[in-house]
Amino acid sequence: MLTEYMENTKPIKECTKEEIFKELLNFTKEQLTLRGEIENKKKMYYFSSEFLIGKLLINNLINLGIYDKINDELTEIGLQLTDFENFENEPSLGNGGLGRLASCFLDSVATLNLCGDGVGLNYHFGLFKQKFEKNMQKEYKNEWIENDSWLEKTDKKYTVKFKDFSLCSRMYDIKIIGYKGNCNRLHLFDVDTVDESIVIDGIEFDKSEIEKNLTLFLYPDDSDKEGKKLRIYQQYFMVSCGAQLIIEEALKKGSNLHNLKEYAVVQINDTHPTMIIPELIYQLRKNGINKTESIDIVASMCAYTNHTILSEALEKWPSSYLKEIVPHIYEIIVELDEYVKEKYNDESVYIIDENDTVHMAALDIHCTFSVNGVARLHTDILTNSELKNFAKIYPNKFNNKTNGITFRRWLVKANPRLTKLISHYIGDDFIVNYEKLADFGRYINDTHVLDMLLKIKAENKLELQEYILKNEKINLMPEGIYDVQIKRLHEYKRQQLNLLYVIDKYLKIKSGKIPHRPINFIFGAKAAPAYVLAKDIIHAILCIQSIINNDDEANKYIKIAMVENYNVTYAERIIPACDVSEQISLASKEASGTGNMKLMLNGAITLGTLDGANVEMAQYVGNDNIYIFGRKSDEVIEILSEKSYNPIDYYNKNKRMKSAVDFLVSDQMLKVGNRTNLENLYKNIKEKDNFMTLLDFEDYCDVKDKVFYDYENRLDWARKMLVNIVNARYFSSDASINNYNKEIWKL
Ligand code: 26Q
């Protein structure tokens, strides 16, 4: 196919790799245009400020169903598709879980042949690029957009009105193809006037000229006033474009707008796109619909997903900012708030509080027909404690939709070896029919299959060793265990707990207690640029990495690899090679997690707390196939409410723990690190430890030692792997999307 396509150009054999890549890109784009669009009277619009879509070439070829064909053609000239991955930049349009979830969902929506588009922003430099300098994280702009990319420039333009000026938007589209199916779209709005040259140094830029900076970065540092306002500009710009698009498309299909909900349903991904509610009301009124009806229409077509219970992550805006930027929207918010205050005599459910702060989540809950959490435990905590006063008012609005992941990217694309093995035994239906994966469970006592699982894992580990050696100049020990913690850096995710274990292991080795098998501790994490303690944790990990990897007495037994610029592409390489999956958040704090599911699907065994979706994973696989430790969520919630936790008590009681914590500010560490940063972390753990690392430390160490001990029984371990792979079927995003559609969207 490709050879034919290239007949008009140079013969493929005479092309450089770069030239072949360009042809591959154009060929694949052409194939996508040959596919139909998914059409339906009613469309779902997934509004999200983040879409972490990952590289698209291989994924699109897989979903087009022509990956093998093209790969065979390339093999004839001694190449393969994976040789071209490096030519493509990864779109940098998300922070982490929430953005990746949105992308898995778009894949599933299209694969299930449901009519649904994404709506977001085209950030030119997206999320920062992470580099490590002097054992510290440094941030740089991420120039991901190329002349020849997946973005299609459209002619669609809308005017977006701010208080003192208007901006003209431009829509870019990325096609989203369902597996062996048709296409939906991801609409990314932008302004033509953006000026990339105003970025001065790293990710610093002049925040005053909105028409020049609006879509430069994803969530630019919002610790100052100007940054916060820029977020409001971005959010309003996104939703205003989206609202105009919705209305335009509905009118075109024959809607009279009174019946808009028969044409459109909006899923609001966390509070970031919340202004879609007042904006739709505003647009409907402009089109002649009266006050109360416009509110009713909007509430009947919008649904809200909550992704966090951390109060600092729930968006609250000072009224003055909204008044200053979008007064016409603020006016509608006031109206909605008055309606709430008239009806309910309970301050905790007000949209605007006594400090004149607007609670975006409250606006969402009052003005949508569905509010969902992202895992069973998370939804329970929302309804029973965090949002219980809302749940009392609207008991039928609250529902659970446990997160999921797409098998196309996280199995077929990321782990071709495992995909081939499973397909050999049960056929390849499981790729779109997740329940079929259950059939693989029949091989639980087949030693050949179990051996193959171990063999595939070993091969994937070798590949990762090579990749990390090349990129990080760190040489992993593939005969050893790969212990993996990959996720955004956050205190509640407790990378520092993992780090304390590593230090403890190191100190043991130095005192002569040698592990029976080498262990590789692999980390990947970005910290928000203004999150000081998170950056201090990265600093500490990098310092330990340098100490241990350079210590010839220890580096035979343990190695650390904190990889630079962890992103979707890196995840696709690490996940298939992982033995032990670290999911160690403080119980009650991780809404769901989705990395846990990806690792499970690829045969990693979870070491985790009973938090987020880990709870459901444990129920599916049973106690023998997962390692659980630590305080349970209800205990944690109680300790937090009593404010009774004091880390120093634990520090003083446990010698092993004390030595590990003290090591953070040892001479050895200060030699490779920065005193201020290390002392800040040290003091924080001893004096505050907001996420109770020391409380769970002992249990964590004991259970983790047991994991490494059990790893030696290879056949038993392979059985655990198989049970995990088979039960990961419940976490297909196809399953989640089926539920969203049946219970919320009704397309
Ligand atoms: C808020 C205010 C100001 C600036 C930034 C933000 C902000 C930005 C991004 C708040 C939250 C986010 C992202 C949250 C996120 O990714 N949450 C994760 O969502 C996943 C998908 O549901 C869950 O699996 C994770 O548990 C959850 O942490």
Tab-separated table of C-alpha atoms and ligand atoms in Angstrom, residues 50 95-99 101 219 222 231 270-272 305-308 312-315 317 374 403 492-493 589-594, ligand 1:
chain	number	residue	atom	x	y	z
A	50	GLU	CA	-6.295	18.588	28.623
A	95	ASN	CA	-0.567	17.163	32.795
A	96	GLY	CA	-1.425	13.598	33.672
A	97	GLY	CA	-4.311	11.322	34.556
A	98	LEU	CA	-7.223	13.548	33.663
A	99	GLY	CA	-5.798	14.428	30.257
A	101	LEU	CA	-8.314	9.660	30.502
A	219	TYR	CA	-1.788	25.937	32.941
A	222	ASP	CA	-0.862	30.042	38.557
A	231	ARG	CA	-6.342	30.522	33.297
A	270	ASP	CA	-13.408	18.457	36.081
A	271	THR	CA	-14.165	22.076	36.901
A	272	HIS	CA	-11.851	23.591	34.269
A	305	THR	CA	-17.065	14.554	36.250
A	306	ASN	CA	-15.176	15.150	39.478
A	307	HIS	CA	-11.564	13.914	39.585
A	308	THR	CA	-10.399	14.954	43.003
A	312	GLU	CA	-6.737	22.737	46.963
A	313	ALA	CA	-7.394	21.288	43.511
A	314	LEU	CA	-11.052	22.374	43.457
A	315	GLU	CA	-11.173	25.593	41.527
A	317	TRP	CA	-12.150	32.112	41.654
A	374	VAL	CA	-14.146	8.111	38.798
A	403	ASN	CA	-12.142	4.968	34.897
A	492	TYR	CA	-0.257	12.434	48.365
A	493	LYS	CA	1.095	9.947	45.797
A	589	LYS	CA	-6.577	10.716	48.263
A	590	GLU	CA	-6.188	9.162	44.796
A	591	ALA	CA	-9.529	9.494	43.023
A	592	SER	CA	-8.904	6.501	40.791
A	593	GLY	CA	-5.549	6.210	39.102
A	594	THR	CA	-5.271	4.807	35.590
B	1	26Q	C1	-6.564	23.433	39.282
B	1	26Q	C2	-6.525	24.753	39.649
B	1	26Q	C3	-5.472	25.555	39.264
B	1	26Q	C4	-4.466	25.006	38.476
B	1	26Q	C5	-4.513	23.695	38.101
B	1	26Q	C6	-5.562	22.890	38.482
B	1	26Q	C7	-5.594	21.459	38.117
B	1	26Q	C8	-4.976	20.998	36.971
B	1	26Q	C9	-4.984	19.655	36.643
B	1	26Q	C10	-6.235	20.547	38.919
B	1	26Q	C11	-6.235	19.209	38.595
B	1	26Q	C12	-5.618	18.733	37.451
B	1	26Q	C13	-5.573	17.321	37.097
B	1	26Q	C14	-6.089	16.368	37.852
B	1	26Q	C15	-5.957	14.946	37.541
B	1	26Q	O1	-5.266	14.560	36.615
B	1	26Q	N1	-6.633	14.085	38.320
B	1	26Q	C16	-6.526	12.655	38.141
B	1	26Q	O2	-7.580	12.247	37.279
B	1	26Q	C17	-7.446	10.889	36.938
B	1	26Q	C18	-8.530	10.558	35.931
B	1	26Q	O3	-9.766	10.544	36.550
B	1	26Q	C19	-7.544	10.009	38.175
B	1	26Q	O4	-7.296	8.682	37.802
B	1	26Q	C20	-6.513	10.441	39.224
B	1	26Q	O5	-6.717	9.726	40.425
B	1	26Q	C21	-6.647	11.927	39.473
B	1	26Q	O6	-5.618	12.365	40.339
